[in-house]
Short mmCIF file of N, CA and C in Angstrom, two decimals:
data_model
loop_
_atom_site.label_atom_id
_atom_site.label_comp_id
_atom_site.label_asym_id
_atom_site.label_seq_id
_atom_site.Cartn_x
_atom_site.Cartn_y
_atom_site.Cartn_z
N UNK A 1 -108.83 -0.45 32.78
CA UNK A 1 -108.83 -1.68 32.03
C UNK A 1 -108.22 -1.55 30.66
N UNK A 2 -108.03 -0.40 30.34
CA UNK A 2 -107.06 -0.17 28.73
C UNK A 2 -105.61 0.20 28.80
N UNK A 3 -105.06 -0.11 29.77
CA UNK A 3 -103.95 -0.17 30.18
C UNK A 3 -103.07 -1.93 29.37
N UNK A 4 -102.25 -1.36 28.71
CA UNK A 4 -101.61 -2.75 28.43
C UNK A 4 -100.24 -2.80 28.54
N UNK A 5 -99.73 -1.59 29.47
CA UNK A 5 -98.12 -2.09 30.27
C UNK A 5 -97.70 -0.21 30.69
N UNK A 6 -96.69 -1.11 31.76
CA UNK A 6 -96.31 0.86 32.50
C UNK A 6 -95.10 0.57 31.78
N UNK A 7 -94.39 1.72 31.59
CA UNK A 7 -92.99 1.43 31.27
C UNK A 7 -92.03 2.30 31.96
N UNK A 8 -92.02 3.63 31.70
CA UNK A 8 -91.04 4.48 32.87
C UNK A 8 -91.61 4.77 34.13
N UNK A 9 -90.40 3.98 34.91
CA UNK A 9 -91.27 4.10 36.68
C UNK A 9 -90.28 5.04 37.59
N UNK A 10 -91.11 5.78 38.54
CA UNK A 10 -89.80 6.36 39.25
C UNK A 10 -90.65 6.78 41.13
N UNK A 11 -89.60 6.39 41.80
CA UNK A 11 -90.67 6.39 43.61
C UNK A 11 -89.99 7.91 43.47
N UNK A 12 -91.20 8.33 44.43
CA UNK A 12 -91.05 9.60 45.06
C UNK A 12 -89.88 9.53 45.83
N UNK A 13 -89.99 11.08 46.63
CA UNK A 13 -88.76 10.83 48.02
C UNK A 13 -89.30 10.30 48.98
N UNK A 14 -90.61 10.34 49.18
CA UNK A 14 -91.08 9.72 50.32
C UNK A 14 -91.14 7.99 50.44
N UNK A 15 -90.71 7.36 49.30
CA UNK A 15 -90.70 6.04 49.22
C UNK A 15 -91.69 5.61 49.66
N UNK A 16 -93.36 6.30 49.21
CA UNK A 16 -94.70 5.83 49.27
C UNK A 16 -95.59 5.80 47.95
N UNK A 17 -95.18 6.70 46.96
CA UNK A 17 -95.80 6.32 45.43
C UNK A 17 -94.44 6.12 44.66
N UNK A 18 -95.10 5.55 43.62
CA UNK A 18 -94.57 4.93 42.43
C UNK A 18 -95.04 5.89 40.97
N UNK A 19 -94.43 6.39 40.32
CA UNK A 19 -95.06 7.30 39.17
C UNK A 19 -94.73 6.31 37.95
N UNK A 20 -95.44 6.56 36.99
CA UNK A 20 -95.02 5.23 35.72
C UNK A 20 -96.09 6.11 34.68
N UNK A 21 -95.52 6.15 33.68
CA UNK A 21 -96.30 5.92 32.42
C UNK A 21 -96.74 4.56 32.05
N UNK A 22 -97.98 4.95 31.21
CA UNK A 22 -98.36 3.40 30.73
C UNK A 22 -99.36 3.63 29.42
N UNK A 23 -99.09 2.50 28.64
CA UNK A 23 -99.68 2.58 26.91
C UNK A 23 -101.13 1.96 27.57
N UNK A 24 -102.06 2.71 26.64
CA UNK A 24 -103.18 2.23 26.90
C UNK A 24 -103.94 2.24 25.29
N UNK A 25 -104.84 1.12 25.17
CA UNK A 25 -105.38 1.01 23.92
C UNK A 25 -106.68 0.72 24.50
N UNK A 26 -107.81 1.51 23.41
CA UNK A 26 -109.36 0.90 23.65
C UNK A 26 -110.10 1.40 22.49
N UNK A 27 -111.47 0.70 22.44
CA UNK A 27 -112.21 1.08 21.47
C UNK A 27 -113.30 1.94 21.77
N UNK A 28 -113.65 2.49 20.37
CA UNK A 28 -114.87 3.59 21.08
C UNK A 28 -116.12 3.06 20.94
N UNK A 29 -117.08 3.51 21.35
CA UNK A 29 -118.61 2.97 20.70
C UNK A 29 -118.51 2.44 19.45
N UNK A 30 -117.88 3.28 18.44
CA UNK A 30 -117.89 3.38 16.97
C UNK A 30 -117.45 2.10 16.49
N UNK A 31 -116.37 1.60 17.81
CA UNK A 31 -115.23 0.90 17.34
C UNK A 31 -114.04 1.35 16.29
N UNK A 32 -113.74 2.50 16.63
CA UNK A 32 -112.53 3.02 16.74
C UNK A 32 -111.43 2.79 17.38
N UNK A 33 -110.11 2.20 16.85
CA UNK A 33 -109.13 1.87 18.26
C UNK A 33 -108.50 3.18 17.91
N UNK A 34 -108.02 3.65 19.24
CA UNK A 34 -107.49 4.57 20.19
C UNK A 34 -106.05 4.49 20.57
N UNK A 35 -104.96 4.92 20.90
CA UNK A 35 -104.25 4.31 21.66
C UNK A 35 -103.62 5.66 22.18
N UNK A 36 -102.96 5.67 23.68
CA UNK A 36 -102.35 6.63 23.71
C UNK A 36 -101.40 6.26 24.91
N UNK A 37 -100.55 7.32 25.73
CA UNK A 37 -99.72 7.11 27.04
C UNK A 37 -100.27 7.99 27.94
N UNK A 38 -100.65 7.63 29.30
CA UNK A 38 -101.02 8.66 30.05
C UNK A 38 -100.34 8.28 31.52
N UNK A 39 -100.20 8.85 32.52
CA UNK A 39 -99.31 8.99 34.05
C UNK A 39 -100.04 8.25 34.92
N UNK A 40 -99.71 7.48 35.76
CA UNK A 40 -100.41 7.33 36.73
C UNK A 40 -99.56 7.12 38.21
N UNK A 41 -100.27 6.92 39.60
CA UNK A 41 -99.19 7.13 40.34
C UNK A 41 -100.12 5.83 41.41
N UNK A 42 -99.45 5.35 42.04
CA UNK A 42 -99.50 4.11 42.71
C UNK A 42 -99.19 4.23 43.75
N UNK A 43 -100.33 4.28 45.07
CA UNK A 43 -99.64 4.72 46.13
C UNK A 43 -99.11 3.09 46.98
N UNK A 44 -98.00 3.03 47.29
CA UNK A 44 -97.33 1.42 47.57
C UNK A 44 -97.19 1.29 48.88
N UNK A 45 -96.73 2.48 49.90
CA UNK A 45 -96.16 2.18 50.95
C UNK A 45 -97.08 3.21 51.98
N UNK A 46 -97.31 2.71 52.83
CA UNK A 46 -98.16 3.60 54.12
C UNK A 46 -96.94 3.52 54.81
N UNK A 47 -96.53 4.93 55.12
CA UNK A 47 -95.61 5.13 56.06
C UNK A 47 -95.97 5.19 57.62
N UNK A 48 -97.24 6.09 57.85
CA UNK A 48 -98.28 6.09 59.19
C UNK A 48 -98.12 4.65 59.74
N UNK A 49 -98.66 3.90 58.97
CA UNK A 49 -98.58 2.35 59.24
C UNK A 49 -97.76 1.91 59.39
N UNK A 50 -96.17 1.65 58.42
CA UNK A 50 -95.29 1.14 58.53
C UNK A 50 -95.56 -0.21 57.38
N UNK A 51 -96.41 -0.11 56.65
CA UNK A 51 -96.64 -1.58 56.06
C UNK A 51 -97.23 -0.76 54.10
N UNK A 52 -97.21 -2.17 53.76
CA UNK A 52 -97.45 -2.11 52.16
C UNK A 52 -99.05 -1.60 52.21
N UNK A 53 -99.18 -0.20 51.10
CA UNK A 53 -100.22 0.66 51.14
C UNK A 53 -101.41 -0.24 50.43
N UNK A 54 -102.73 0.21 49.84
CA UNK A 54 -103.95 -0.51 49.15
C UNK A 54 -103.50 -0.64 47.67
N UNK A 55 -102.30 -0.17 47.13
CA UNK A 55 -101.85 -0.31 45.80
C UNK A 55 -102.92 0.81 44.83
N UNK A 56 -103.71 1.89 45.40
CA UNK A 56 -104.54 2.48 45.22
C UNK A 56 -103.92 3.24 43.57
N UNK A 57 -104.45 3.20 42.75
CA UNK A 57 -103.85 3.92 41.22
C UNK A 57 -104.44 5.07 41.01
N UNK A 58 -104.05 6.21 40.81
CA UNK A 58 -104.46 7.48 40.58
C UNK A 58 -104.18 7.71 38.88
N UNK A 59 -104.78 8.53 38.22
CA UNK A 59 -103.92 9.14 37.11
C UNK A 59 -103.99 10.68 37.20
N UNK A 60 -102.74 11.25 36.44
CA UNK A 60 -102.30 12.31 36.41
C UNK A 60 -103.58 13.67 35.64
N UNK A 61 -104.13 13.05 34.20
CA UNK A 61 -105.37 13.54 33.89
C UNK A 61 -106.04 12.23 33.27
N UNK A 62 -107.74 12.99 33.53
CA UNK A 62 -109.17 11.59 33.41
C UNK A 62 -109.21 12.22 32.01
N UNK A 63 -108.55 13.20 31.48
CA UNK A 63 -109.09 13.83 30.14
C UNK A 63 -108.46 14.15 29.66
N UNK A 64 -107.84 12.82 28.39
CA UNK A 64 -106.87 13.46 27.41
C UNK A 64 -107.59 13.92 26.42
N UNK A 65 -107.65 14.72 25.58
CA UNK A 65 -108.11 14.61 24.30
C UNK A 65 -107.67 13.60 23.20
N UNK A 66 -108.45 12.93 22.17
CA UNK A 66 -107.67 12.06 21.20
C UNK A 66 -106.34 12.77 20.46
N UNK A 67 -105.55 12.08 20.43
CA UNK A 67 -104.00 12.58 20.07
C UNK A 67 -103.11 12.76 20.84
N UNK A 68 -103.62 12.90 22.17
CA UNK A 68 -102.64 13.51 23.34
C UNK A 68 -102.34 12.19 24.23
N UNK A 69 -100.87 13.02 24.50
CA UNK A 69 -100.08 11.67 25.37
C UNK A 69 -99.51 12.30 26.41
N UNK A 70 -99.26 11.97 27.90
CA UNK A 70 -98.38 12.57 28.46
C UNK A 70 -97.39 10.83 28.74
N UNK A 71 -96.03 11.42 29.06
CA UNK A 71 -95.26 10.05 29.72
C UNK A 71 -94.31 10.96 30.14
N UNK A 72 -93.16 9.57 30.72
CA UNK A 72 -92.28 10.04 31.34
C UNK A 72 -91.71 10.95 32.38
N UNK A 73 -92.56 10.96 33.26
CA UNK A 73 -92.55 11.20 34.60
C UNK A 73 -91.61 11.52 35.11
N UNK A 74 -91.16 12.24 35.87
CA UNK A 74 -90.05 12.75 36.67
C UNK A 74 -90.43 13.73 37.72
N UNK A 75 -90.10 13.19 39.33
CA UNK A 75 -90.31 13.68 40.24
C UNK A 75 -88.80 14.54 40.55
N UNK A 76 -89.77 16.06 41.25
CA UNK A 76 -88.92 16.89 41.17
C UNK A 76 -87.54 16.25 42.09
N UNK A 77 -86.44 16.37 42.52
CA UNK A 77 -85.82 15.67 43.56
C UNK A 77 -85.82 16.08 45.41
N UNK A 78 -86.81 17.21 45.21
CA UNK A 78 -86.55 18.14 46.64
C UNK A 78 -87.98 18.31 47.21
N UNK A 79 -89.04 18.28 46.11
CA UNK A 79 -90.65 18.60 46.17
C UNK A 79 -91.05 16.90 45.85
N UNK A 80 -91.85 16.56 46.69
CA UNK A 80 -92.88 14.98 46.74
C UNK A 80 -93.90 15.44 45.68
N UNK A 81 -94.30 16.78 45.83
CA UNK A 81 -95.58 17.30 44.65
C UNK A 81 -95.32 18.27 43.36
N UNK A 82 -94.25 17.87 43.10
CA UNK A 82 -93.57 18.34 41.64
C UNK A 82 -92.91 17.07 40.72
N UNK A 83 -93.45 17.96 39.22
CA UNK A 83 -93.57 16.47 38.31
C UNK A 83 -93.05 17.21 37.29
N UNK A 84 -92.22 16.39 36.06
CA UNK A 84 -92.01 17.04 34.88
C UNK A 84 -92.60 15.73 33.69
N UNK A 85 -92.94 16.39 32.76
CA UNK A 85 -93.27 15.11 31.79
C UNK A 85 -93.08 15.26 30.73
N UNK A 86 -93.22 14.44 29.38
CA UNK A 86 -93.63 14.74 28.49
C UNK A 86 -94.76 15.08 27.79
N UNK A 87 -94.99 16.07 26.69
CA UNK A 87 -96.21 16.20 26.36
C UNK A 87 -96.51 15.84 24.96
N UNK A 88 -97.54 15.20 24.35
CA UNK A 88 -97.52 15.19 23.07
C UNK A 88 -98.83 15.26 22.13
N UNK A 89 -98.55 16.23 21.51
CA UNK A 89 -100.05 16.46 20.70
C UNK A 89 -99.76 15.70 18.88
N UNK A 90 -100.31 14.31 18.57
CA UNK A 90 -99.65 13.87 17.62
C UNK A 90 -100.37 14.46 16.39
N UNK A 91 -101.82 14.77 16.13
CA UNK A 91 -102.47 15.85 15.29
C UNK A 91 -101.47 16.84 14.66
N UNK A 92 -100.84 17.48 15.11
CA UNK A 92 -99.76 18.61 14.43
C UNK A 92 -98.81 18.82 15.05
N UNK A 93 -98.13 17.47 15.83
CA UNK A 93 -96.69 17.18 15.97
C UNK A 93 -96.21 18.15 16.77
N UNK A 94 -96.76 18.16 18.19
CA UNK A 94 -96.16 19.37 19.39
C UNK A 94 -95.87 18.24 20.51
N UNK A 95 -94.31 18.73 21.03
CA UNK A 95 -93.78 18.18 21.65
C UNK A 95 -93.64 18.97 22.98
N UNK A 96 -93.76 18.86 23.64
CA UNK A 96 -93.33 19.85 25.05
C UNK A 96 -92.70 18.61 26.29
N UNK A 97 -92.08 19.66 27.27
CA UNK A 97 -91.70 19.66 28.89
C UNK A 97 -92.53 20.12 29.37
N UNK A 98 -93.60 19.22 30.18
CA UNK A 98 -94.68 20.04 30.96
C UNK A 98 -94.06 19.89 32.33
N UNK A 99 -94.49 20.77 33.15
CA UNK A 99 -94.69 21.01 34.72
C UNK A 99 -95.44 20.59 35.38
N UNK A 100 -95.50 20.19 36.72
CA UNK A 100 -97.04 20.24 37.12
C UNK A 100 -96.74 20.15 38.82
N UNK A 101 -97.69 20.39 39.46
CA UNK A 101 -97.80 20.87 40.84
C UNK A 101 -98.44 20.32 41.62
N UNK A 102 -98.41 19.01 42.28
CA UNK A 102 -99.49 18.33 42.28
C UNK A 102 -100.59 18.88 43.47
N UNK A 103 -99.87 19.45 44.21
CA UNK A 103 -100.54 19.90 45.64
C UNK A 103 -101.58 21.26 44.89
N UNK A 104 -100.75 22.28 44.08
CA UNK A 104 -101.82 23.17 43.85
C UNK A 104 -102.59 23.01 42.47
N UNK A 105 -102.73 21.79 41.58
CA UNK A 105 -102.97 21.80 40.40
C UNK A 105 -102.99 22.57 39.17
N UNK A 106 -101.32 22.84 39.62
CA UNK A 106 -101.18 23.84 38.25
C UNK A 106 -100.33 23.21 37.20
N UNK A 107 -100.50 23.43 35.83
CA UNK A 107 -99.46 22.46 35.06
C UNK A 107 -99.08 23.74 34.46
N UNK A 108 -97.48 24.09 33.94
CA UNK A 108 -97.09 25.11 32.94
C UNK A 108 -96.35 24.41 32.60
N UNK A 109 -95.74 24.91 31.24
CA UNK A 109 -94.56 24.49 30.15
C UNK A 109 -92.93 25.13 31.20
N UNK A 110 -92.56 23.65 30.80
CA UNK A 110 -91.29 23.91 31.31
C UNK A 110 -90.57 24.48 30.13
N UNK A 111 -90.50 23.97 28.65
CA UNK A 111 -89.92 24.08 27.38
C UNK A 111 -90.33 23.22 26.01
N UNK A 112 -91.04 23.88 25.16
CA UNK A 112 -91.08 23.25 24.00
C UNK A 112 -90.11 22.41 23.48
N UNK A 113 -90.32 21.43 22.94
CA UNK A 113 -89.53 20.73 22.43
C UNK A 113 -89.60 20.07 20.96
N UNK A 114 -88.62 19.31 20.39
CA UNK A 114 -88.62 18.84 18.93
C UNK A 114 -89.34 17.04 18.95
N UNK A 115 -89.27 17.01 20.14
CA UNK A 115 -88.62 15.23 20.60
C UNK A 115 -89.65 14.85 21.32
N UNK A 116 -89.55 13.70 21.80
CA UNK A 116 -89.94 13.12 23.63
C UNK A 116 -88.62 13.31 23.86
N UNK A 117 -88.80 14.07 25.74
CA UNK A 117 -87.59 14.68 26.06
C UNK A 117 -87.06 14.10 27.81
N UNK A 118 -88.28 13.17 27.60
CA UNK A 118 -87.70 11.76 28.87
C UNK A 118 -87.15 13.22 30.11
N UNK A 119 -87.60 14.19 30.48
CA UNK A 119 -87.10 14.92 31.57
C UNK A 119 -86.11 14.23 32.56
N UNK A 120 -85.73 15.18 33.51
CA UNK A 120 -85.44 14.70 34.52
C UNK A 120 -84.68 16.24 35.54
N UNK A 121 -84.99 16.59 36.60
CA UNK A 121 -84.62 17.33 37.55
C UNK A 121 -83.16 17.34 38.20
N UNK A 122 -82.69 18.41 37.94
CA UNK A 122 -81.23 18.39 38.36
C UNK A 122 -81.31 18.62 40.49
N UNK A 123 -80.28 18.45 40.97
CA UNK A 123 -80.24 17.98 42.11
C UNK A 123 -80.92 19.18 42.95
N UNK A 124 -80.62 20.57 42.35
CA UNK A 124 -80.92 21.30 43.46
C UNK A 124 -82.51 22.11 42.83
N UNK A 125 -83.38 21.03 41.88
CA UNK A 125 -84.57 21.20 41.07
C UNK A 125 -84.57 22.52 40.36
N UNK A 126 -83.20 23.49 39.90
CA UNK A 126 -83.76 24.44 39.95
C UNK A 126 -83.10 24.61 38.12
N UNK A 127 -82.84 23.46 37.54
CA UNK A 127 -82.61 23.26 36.09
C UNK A 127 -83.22 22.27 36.06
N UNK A 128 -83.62 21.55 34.54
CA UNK A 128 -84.27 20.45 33.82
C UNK A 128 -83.45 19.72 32.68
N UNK A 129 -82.92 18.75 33.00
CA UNK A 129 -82.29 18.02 31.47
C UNK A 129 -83.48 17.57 30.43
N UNK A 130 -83.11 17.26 29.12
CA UNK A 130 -84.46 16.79 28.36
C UNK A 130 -83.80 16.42 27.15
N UNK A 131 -83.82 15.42 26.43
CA UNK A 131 -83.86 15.41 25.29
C UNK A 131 -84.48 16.38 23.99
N UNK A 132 -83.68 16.68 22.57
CA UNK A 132 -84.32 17.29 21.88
C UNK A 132 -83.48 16.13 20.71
N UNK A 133 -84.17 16.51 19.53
CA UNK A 133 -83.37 16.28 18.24
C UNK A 133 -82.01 17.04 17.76
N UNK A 134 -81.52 16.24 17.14
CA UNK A 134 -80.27 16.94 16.93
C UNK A 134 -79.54 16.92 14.89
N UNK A 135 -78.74 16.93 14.66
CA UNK A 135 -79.02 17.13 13.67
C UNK A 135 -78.90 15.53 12.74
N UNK A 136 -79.66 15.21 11.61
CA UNK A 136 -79.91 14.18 11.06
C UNK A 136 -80.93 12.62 11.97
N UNK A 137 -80.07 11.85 12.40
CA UNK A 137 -80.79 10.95 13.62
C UNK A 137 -80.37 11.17 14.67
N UNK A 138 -79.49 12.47 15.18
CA UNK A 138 -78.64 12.27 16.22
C UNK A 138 -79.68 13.17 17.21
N UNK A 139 -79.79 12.36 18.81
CA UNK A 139 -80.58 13.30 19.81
C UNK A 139 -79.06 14.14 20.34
N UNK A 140 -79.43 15.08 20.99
CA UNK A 140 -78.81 15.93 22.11
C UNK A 140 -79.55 16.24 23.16
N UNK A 141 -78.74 16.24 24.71
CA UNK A 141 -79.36 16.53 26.05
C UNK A 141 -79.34 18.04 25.89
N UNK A 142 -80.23 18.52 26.28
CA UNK A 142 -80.54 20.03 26.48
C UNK A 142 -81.17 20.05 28.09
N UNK A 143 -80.37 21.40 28.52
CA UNK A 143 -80.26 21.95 29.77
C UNK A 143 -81.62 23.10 29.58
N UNK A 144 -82.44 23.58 30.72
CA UNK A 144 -82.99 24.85 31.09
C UNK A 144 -82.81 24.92 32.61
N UNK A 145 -82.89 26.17 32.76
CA UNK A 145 -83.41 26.85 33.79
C UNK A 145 -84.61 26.60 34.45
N UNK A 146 -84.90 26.83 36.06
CA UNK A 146 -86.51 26.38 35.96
C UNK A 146 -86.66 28.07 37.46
N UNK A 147 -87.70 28.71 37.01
CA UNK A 147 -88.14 29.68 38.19
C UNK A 147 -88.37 29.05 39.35
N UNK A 148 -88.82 29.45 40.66
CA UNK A 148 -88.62 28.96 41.78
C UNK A 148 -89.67 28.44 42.13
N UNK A 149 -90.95 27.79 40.88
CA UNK A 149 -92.07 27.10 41.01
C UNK A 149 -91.65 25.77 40.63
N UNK A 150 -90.60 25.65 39.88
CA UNK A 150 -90.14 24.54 39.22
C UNK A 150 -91.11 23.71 38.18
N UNK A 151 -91.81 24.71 37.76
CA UNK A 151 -92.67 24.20 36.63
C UNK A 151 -93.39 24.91 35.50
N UNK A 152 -92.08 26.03 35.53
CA UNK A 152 -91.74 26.65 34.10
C UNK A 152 -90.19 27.04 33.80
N UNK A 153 -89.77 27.72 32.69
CA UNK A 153 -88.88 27.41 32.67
C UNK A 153 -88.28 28.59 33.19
N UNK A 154 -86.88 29.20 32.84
CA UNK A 154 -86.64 30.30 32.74
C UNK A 154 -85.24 30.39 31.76
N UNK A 155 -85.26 31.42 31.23
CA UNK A 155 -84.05 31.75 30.00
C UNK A 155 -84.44 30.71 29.00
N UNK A 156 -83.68 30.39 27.87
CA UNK A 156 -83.42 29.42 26.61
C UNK A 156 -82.75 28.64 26.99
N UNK A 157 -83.50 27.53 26.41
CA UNK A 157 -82.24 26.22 27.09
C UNK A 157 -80.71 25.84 26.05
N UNK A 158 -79.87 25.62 26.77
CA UNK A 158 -78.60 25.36 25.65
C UNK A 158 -78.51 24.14 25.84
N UNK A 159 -77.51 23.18 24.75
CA UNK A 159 -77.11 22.32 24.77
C UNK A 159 -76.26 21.81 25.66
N UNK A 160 -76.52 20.93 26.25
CA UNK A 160 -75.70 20.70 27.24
C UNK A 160 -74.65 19.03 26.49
N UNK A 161 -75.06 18.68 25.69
CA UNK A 161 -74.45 17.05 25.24
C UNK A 161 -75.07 16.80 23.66
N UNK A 162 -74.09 16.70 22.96
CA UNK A 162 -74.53 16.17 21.89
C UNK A 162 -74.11 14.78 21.87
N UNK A 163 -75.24 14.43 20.53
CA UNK A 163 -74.90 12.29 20.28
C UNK A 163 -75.40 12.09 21.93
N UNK A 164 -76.36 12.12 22.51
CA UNK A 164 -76.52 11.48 24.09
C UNK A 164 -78.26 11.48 23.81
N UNK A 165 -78.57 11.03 25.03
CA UNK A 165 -80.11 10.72 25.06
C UNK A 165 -80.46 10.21 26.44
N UNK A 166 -81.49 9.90 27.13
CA UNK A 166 -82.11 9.92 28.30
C UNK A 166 -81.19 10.08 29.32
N UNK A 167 -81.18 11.85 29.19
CA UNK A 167 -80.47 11.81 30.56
C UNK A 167 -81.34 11.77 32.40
N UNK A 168 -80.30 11.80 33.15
CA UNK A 168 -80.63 11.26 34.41
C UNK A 168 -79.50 11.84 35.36
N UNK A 169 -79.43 12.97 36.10
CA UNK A 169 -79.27 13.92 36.75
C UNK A 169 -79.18 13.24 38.38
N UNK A 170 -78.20 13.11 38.31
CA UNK A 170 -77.57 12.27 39.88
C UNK A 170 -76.10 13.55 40.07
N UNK A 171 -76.45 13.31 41.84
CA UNK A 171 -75.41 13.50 42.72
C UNK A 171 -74.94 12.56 43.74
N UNK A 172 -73.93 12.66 44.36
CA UNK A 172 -73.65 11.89 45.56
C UNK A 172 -74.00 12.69 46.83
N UNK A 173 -74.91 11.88 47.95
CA UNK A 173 -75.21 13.21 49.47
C UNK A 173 -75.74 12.25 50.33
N UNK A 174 -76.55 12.74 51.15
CA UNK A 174 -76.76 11.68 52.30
C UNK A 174 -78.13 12.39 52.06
N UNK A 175 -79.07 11.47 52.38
CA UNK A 175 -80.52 11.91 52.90
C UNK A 175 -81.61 11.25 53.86
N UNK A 176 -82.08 12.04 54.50
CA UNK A 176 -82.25 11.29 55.58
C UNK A 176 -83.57 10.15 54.94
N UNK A 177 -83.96 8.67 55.21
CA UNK A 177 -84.67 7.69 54.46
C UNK A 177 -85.75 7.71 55.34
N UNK A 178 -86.99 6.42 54.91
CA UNK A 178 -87.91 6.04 56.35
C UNK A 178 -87.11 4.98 56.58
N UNK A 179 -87.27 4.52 57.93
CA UNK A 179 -86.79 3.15 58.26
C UNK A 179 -88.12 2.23 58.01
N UNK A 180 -87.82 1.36 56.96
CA UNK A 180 -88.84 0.18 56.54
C UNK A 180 -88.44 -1.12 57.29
N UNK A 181 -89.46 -1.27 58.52
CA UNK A 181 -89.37 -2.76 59.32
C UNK A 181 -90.20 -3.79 59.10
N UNK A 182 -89.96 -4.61 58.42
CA UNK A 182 -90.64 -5.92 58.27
C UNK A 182 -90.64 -6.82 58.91
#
């Protein structure tokens, strides 16, 4: 109920959840307002069935601490249960690329960061694009490496684009879809 809008949305491969960040504001006992971003995932489509799922909403964690945000979601492109996000601790200004695993519940750092770094998974999952800061107001896309968990990193990431910002990591290929009959 402290949800007051999703904003970055993205379907799995299985074209059965929906991943989205969303701002949420509430008060405490104290009446303290709160506000923060946290993940959630929407399951939309029953494939078993063939028909539109219970719209059932999950979130990513029931326990942020105050200050902490995750957003920006990004499903790995090859794994249904691999996620990259942003992380943010606003208390003393820590920015990260988190990982996460959804099948074995493990989260690791993909790469610290300066920014929100809007992730996103390169085609064969085995690099990460991300935003960082760059110099004065200017962002730059930064490239890493990712080990063969895909939810840490590996080596230092280099610049891959300066003056750019939310990148989005496309190829052209064929893949096989569900057939959706209505």
């Amino acid at each position: 109920g402290d949800i007051q809008y999703a904003d970055g949305l993205e379907w799995d491969a299985s074209g059965e959840y929906l991943v989205f960040d969303a701002y949420n504001q509430l008060k405490t006992a104290t009446g303290k307002s709160l506000d923060y971003w946290d993940v959630g995932f929407m399951r939309v489509w029953d494939t078993v069935q063939n028909t539109f799922a219970d719209g059932t909403i999950q979130k990513l964690f029931n326990d942020l601490e105050e200050g902490e945000s995750v957003g920006n979601p990004s499903f790995a492109k090859n794994s249904t249960a691999i996620l990259a996000f942003d992380y943010i601790y606003e208390p003393d200004d820590t920015y990260a690329i988190l990982g996460v695993d959804l099948e074995k519940g493990d989260v690791e750092v993909i790469t610290n960061n300066t920014d929100i770094g809007y992730p996103d998974y390169s085609r064969l999952d085995d690099r990460a694009v991300y935003v960082t800061k760059g110099t004065g107001t200017n962002k730059n896309v930064n490239v890493i490496g990712l080990n063969a968990n895909k939810i840490t990193g590996k080596g230092a990431p280099t610049s891959l684009l300066l003056n750019a910002t939310w990148p989005l990591w496309v190829s052209q290929g064929t893949r096989q879809l569900p057939t959706l009959n209505f």
